[in-house]
Tab-separated table of C-alpha atoms and ligand atoms in Angstrom:
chain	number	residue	atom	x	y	z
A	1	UNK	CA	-33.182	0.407	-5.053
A	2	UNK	CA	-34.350	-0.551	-8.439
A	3	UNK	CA	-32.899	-4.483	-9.800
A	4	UNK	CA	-33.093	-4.382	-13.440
A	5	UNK	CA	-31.361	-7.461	-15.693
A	6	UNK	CA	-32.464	-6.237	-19.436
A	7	UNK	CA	-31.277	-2.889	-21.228
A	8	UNK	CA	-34.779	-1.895	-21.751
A	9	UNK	CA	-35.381	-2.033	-18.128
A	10	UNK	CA	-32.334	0.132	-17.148
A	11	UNK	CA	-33.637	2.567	-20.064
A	12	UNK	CA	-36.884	2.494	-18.622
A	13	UNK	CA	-35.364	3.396	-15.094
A	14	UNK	CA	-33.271	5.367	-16.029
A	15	UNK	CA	-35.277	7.911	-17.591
A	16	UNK	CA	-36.997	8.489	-14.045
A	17	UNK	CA	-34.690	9.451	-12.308
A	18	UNK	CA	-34.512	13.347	-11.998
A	19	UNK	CA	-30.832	15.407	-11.734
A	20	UNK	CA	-27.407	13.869	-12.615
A	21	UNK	CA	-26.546	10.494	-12.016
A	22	UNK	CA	-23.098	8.731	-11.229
A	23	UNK	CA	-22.083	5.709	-12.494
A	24	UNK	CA	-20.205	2.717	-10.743
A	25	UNK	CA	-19.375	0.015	-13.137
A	26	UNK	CA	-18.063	-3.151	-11.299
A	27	UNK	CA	-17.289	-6.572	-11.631
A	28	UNK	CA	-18.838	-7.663	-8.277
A	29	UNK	CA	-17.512	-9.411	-5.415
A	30	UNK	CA	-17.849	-5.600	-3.897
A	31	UNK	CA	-15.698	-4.729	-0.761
A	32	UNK	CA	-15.000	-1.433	0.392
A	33	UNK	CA	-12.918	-0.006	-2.818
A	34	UNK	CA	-15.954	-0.377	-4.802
A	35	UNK	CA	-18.324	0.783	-1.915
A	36	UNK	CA	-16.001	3.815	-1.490
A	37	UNK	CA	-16.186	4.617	-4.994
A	38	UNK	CA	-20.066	4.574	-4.741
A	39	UNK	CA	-19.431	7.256	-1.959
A	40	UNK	CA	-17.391	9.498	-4.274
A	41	UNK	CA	-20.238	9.307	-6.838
A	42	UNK	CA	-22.702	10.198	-4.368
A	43	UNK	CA	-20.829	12.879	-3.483
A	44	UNK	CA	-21.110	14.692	-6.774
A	45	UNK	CA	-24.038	13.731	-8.401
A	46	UNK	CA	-27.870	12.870	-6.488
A	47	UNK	CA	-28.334	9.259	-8.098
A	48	UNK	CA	-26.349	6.581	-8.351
A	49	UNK	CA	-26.519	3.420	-10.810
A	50	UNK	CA	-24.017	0.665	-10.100
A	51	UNK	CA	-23.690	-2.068	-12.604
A	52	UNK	CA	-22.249	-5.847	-11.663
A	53	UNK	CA	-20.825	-7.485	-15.218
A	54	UNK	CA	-18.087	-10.068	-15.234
A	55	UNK	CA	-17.003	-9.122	-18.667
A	56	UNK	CA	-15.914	-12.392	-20.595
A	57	UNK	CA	-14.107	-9.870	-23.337
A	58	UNK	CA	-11.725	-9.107	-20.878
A	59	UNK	CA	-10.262	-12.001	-20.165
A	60	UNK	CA	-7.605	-13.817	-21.791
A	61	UNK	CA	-7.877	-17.578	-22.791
A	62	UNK	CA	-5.910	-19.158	-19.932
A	63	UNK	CA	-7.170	-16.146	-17.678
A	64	UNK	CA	-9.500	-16.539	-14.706
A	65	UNK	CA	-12.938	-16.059	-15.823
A	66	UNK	CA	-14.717	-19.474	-14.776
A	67	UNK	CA	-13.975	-18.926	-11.563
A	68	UNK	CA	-14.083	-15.114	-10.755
A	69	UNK	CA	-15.900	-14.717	-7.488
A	70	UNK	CA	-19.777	-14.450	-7.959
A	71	UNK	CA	-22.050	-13.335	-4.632
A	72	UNK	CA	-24.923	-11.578	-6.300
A	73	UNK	CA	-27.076	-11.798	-3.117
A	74	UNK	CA	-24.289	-10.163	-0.583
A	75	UNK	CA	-23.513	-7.380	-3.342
A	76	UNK	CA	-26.701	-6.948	-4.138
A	77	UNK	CA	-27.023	-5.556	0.083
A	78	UNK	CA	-24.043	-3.562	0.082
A	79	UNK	CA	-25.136	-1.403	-3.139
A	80	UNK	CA	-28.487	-1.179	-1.427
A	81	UNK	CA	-26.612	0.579	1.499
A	82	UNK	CA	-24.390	2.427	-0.358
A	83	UNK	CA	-27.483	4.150	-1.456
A	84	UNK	CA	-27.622	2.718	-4.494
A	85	UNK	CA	-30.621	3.686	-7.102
A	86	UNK	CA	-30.601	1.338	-9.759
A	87	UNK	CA	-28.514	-1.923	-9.924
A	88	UNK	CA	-27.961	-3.399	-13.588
A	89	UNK	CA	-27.160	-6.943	-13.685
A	90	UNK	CA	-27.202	-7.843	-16.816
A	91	UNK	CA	-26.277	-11.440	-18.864
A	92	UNK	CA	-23.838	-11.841	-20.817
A	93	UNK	CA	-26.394	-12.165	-23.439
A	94	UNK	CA	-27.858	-8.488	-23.596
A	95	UNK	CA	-24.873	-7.155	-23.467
A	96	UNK	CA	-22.978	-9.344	-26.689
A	97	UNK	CA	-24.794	-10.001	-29.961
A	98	UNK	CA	-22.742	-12.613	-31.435
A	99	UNK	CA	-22.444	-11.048	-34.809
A	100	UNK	CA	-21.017	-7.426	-33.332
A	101	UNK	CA	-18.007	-6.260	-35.716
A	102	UNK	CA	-17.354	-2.998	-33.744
A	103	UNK	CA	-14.551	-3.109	-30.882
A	104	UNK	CA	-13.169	0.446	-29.008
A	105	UNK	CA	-9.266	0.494	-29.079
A	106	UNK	CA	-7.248	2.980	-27.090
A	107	UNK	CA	-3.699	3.121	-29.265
A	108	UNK	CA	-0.446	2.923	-27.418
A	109	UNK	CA	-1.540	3.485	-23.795
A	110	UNK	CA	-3.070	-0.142	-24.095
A	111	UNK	CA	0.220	-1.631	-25.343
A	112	UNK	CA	2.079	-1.409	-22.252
A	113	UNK	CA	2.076	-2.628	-18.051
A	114	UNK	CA	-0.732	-4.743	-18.384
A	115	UNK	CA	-1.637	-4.353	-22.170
A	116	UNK	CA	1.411	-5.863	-22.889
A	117	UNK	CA	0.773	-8.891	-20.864
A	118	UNK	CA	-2.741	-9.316	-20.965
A	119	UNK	CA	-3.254	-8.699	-25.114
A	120	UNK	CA	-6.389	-7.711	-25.917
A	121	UNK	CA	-7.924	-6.703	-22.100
A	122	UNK	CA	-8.081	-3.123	-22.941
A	123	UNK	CA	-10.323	-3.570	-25.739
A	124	UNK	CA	-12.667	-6.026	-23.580
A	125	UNK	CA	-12.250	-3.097	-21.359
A	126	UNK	CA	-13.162	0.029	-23.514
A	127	UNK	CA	-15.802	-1.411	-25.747
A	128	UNK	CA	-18.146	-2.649	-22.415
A	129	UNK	CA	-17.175	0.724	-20.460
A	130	UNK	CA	-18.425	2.617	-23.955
A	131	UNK	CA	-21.289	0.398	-24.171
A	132	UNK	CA	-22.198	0.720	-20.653
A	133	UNK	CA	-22.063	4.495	-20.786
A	134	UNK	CA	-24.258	4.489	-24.227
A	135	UNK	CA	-26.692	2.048	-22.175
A	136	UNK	CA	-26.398	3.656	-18.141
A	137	UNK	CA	-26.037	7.673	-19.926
A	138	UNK	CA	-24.158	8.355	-17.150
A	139	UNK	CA	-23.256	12.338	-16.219
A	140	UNK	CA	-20.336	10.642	-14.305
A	141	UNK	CA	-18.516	7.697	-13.741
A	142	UNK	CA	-16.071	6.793	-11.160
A	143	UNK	CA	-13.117	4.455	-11.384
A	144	UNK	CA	-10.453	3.648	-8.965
A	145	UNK	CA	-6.374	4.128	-9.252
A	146	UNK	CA	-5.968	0.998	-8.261
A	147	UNK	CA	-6.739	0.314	-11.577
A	148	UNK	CA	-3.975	2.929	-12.751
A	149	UNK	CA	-3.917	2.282	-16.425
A	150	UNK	CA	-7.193	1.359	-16.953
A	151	UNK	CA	-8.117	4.908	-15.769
A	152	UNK	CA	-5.799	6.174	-18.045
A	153	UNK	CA	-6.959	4.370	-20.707
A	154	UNK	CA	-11.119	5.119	-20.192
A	155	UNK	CA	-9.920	9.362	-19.804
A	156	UNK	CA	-8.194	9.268	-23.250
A	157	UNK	CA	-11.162	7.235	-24.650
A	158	UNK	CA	-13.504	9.374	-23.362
A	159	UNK	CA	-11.783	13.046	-24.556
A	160	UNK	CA	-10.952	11.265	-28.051
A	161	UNK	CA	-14.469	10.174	-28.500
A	162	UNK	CA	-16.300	13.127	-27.123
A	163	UNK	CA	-18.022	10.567	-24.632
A	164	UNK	CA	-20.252	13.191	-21.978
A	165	UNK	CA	-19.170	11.196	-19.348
A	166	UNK	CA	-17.092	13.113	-16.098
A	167	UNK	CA	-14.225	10.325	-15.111
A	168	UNK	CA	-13.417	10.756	-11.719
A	169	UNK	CA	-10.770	8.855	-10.098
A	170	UNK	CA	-11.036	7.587	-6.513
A	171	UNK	CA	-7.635	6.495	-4.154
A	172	UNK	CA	-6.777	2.728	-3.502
A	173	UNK	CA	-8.203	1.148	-0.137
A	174	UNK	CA	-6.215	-1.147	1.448
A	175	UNK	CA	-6.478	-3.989	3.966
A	176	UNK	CA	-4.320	-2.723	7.676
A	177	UNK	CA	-0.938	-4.566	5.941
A	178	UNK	CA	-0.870	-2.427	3.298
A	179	UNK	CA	-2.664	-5.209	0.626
A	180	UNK	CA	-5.102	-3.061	-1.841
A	181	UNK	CA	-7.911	-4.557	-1.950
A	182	UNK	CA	-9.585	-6.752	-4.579
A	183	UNK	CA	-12.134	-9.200	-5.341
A	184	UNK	CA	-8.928	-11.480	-6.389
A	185	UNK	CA	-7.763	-11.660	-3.033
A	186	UNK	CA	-10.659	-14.333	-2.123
A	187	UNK	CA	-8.482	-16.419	-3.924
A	188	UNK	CA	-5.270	-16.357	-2.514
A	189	UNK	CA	-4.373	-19.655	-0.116
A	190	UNK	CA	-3.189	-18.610	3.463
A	191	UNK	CA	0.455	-18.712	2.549
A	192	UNK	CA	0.030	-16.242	-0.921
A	193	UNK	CA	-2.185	-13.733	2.050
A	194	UNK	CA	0.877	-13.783	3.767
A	195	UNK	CA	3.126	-12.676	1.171
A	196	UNK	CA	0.951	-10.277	-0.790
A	197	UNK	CA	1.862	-7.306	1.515
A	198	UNK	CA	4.963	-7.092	0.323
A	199	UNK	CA	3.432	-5.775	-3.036
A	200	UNK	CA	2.917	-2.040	-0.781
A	201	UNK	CA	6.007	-2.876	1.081
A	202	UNK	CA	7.853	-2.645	-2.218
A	203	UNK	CA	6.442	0.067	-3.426
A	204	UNK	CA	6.589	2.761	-0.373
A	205	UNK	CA	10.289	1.988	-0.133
A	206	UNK	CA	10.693	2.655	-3.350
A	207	UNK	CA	8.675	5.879	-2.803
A	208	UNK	CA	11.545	6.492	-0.082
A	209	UNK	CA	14.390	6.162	-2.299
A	210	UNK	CA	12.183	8.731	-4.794
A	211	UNK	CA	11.792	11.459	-1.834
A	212	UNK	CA	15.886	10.910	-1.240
A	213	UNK	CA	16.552	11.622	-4.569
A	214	UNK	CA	16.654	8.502	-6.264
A	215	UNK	CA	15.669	9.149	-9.973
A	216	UNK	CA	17.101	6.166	-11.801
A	217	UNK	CA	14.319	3.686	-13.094
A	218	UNK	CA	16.217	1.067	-13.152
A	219	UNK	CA	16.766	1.147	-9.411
A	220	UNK	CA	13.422	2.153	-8.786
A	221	UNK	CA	12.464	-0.938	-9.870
A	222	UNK	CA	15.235	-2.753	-7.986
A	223	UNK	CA	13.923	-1.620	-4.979
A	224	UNK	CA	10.746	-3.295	-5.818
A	225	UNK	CA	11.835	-6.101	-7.063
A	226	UNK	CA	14.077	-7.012	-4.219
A	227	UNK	CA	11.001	-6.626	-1.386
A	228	UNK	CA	9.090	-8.624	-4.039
A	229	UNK	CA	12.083	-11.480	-3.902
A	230	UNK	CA	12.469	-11.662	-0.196
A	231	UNK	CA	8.814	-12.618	0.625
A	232	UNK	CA	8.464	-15.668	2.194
A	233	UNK	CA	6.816	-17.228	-1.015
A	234	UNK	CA	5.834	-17.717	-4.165
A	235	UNK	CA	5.460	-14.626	-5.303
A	236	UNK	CA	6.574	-14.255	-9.381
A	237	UNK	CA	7.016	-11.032	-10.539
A	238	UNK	CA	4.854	-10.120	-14.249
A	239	UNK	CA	6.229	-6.629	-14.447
A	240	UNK	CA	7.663	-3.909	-12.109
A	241	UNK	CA	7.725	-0.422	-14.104
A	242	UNK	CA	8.605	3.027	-13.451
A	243	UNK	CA	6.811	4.787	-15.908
A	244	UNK	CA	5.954	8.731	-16.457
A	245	UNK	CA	2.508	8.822	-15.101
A	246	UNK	CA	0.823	10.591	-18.290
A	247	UNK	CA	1.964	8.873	-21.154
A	248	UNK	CA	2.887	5.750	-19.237
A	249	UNK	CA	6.063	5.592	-21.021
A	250	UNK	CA	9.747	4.384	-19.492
A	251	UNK	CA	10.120	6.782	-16.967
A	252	UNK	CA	13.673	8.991	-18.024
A	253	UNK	CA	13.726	11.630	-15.113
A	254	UNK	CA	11.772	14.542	-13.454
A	255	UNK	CA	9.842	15.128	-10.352
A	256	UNK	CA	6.692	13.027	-11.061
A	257	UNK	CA	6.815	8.975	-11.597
A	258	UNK	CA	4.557	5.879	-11.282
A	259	UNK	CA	5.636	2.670	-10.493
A	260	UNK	CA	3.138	0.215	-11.632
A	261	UNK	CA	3.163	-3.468	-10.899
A	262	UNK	CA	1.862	-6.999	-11.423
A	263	UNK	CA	2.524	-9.935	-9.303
A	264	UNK	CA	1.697	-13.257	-9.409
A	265	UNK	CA	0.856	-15.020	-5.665
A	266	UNK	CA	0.688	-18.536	-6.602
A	267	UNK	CA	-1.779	-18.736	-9.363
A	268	UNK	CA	-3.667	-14.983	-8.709
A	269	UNK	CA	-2.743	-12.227	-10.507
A	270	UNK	CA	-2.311	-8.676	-8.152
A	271	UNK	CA	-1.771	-5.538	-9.360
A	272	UNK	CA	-0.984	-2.289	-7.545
A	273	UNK	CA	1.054	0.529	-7.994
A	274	UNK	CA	1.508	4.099	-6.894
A	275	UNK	CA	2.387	7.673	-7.500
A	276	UNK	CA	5.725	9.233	-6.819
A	277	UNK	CA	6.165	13.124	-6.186
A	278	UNK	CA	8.902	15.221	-3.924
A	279	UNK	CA	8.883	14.738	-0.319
B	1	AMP	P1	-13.572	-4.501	-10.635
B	1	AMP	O1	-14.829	-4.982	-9.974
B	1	AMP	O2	-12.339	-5.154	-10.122
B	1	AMP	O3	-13.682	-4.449	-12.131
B	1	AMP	O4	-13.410	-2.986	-10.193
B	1	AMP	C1	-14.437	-2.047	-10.381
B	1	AMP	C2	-13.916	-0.687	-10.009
B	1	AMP	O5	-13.474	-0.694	-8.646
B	1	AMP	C3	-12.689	-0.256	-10.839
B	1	AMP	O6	-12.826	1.132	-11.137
B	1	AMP	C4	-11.543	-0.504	-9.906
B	1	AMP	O7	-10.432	0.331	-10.151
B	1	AMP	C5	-12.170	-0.167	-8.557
B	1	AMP	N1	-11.437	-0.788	-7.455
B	1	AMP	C6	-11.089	-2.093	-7.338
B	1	AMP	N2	-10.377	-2.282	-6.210
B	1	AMP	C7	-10.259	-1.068	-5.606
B	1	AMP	C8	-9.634	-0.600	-4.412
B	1	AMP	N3	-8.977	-1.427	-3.603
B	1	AMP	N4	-9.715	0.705	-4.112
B	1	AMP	C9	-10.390	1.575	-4.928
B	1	AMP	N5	-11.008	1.190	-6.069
B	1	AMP	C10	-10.942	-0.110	-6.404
């Protein structure tokens, strides 16, 4: 595996490496949802370049970026083993000129779920994934649902801008309670570990109620919100929405919803949602 910190360098790598290459953009702290999408890249395409970027654009003022867990030297092993060609870790630096005028915005599938509470994350969002695809020239890139929206978001960028880059999405891993994983969850105290289950618990009965014919979105949402209200603690609902899964609009009937959802545990922000279909 190649290390490369400068965009010349990743140019320079890039460019030997022979047949299509995947693309695995991450924000480190790596566990097994971003070594799984590494898998699915490998899977269709013979290389593999995996960048590690906390992207400061992304984050909102009072938002979590100073202490967003950093382990270079661990992630650094597991990309290794997940067969990883070239790893880009670049500064914050060669990535943002300080005089840029040029941002990516996604219209109205940014402004709701999490665009609505976190203003201004989807464009941190789409203008590093575009300039990470202009810099990596990926044939593919994989993403996970976990990040439900955010997928959403990068496919509509990439048809509307005629980006060459396949988007594949790869399922949500969990821990054995049902918790998806995330780098976040390093941060929740042993009480908030406790309670973050019920984030899945709320959402598969919910799922339930959908496969017995529950169609209402209101209750939907009930559901969710009352397994989110009887956990032990501290856990403060951001949003709970059933939303049709294309547009991500209110959901108002038909065989095929989403329930997305943000939760607060304490001071950490969890998201998770899932997909809801016929029985
Ligand atoms: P992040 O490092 O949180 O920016 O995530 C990088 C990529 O990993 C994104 O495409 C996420 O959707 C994906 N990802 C994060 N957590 C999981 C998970 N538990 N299962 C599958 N993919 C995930």
């Amino acid at each position: 595996m190649i290390i490369v910190n400068s965009i010349p360098k990743l140019r320079e790598a890039r460019k030997a490496l022979k047949g299509d290459t995947g693309f695995v953009p991450t924000m480190g702290a790596l566990h097994e949802g971003h070594l799984s999408l590494m898998k699915s890249a490998k899977e269709h395409a013979p290389n593999l370049i995996v960048s590690i970027f906390v992207n400061p654009t992304q984050f909102g003022p009072d938002e979590d970026l100073d202490t967003y867990p950093r382990y270079t030297e661990g992630d650094t092993k597991k990309c290794e083993s997940a067969g990883c060609d070239i790893l880009f870790l670049p500064n914050v630096s060669d990535i943002y000129v300080p005089d840029a005028k040029t941002e990516v915005h996604v219209s109205e599938l940014t402004n709701r779920l999490c665009g609505a509470s976190r203003p201004g994350h989807f464009n941190g969002v789409t203008t590093i994934v575009t300039k990470l695809f202009n810099i990596v020239q990926p044939d593919l890139a994989v993403f996970g649902k976990k990040d439900y929206q955010q997928l959403a978001v990068i496919r509509k960028m990439v048809l509307d801008l005629n980006i060459p880059v396949e988007i594949i999405g790869a399922p949500t891993i969990r821990e054995n309670d049902g918790l998806a994983k995330s780098s976040r969850n390093l941060k929740l105290n042993a009480q908030m570990r406790q309670s973050a289950p019920a984030l899945r618990q709320g959402l598969l009965k919910a799922q339930a109620a959908f496969q017995n014919g529950q169609r209402s979105k209101e209750e939907l949402e009930r559901i969710v919100a009352e397994v989110i209200d009887d956990a032990k603690a501290g856990l403060r609902s951001d949003y709970i929405s059933c939303v049709d899964p294309k547009s991500l609009e209110a959901y108002e009937g038909g065989e095929e919803a989403l329930i997305a959802i943000a939760i607060f545990a304490g001071d950490v922000r969890l998201i998770d949602n899932i997909e809801l279909h016929k029985a």
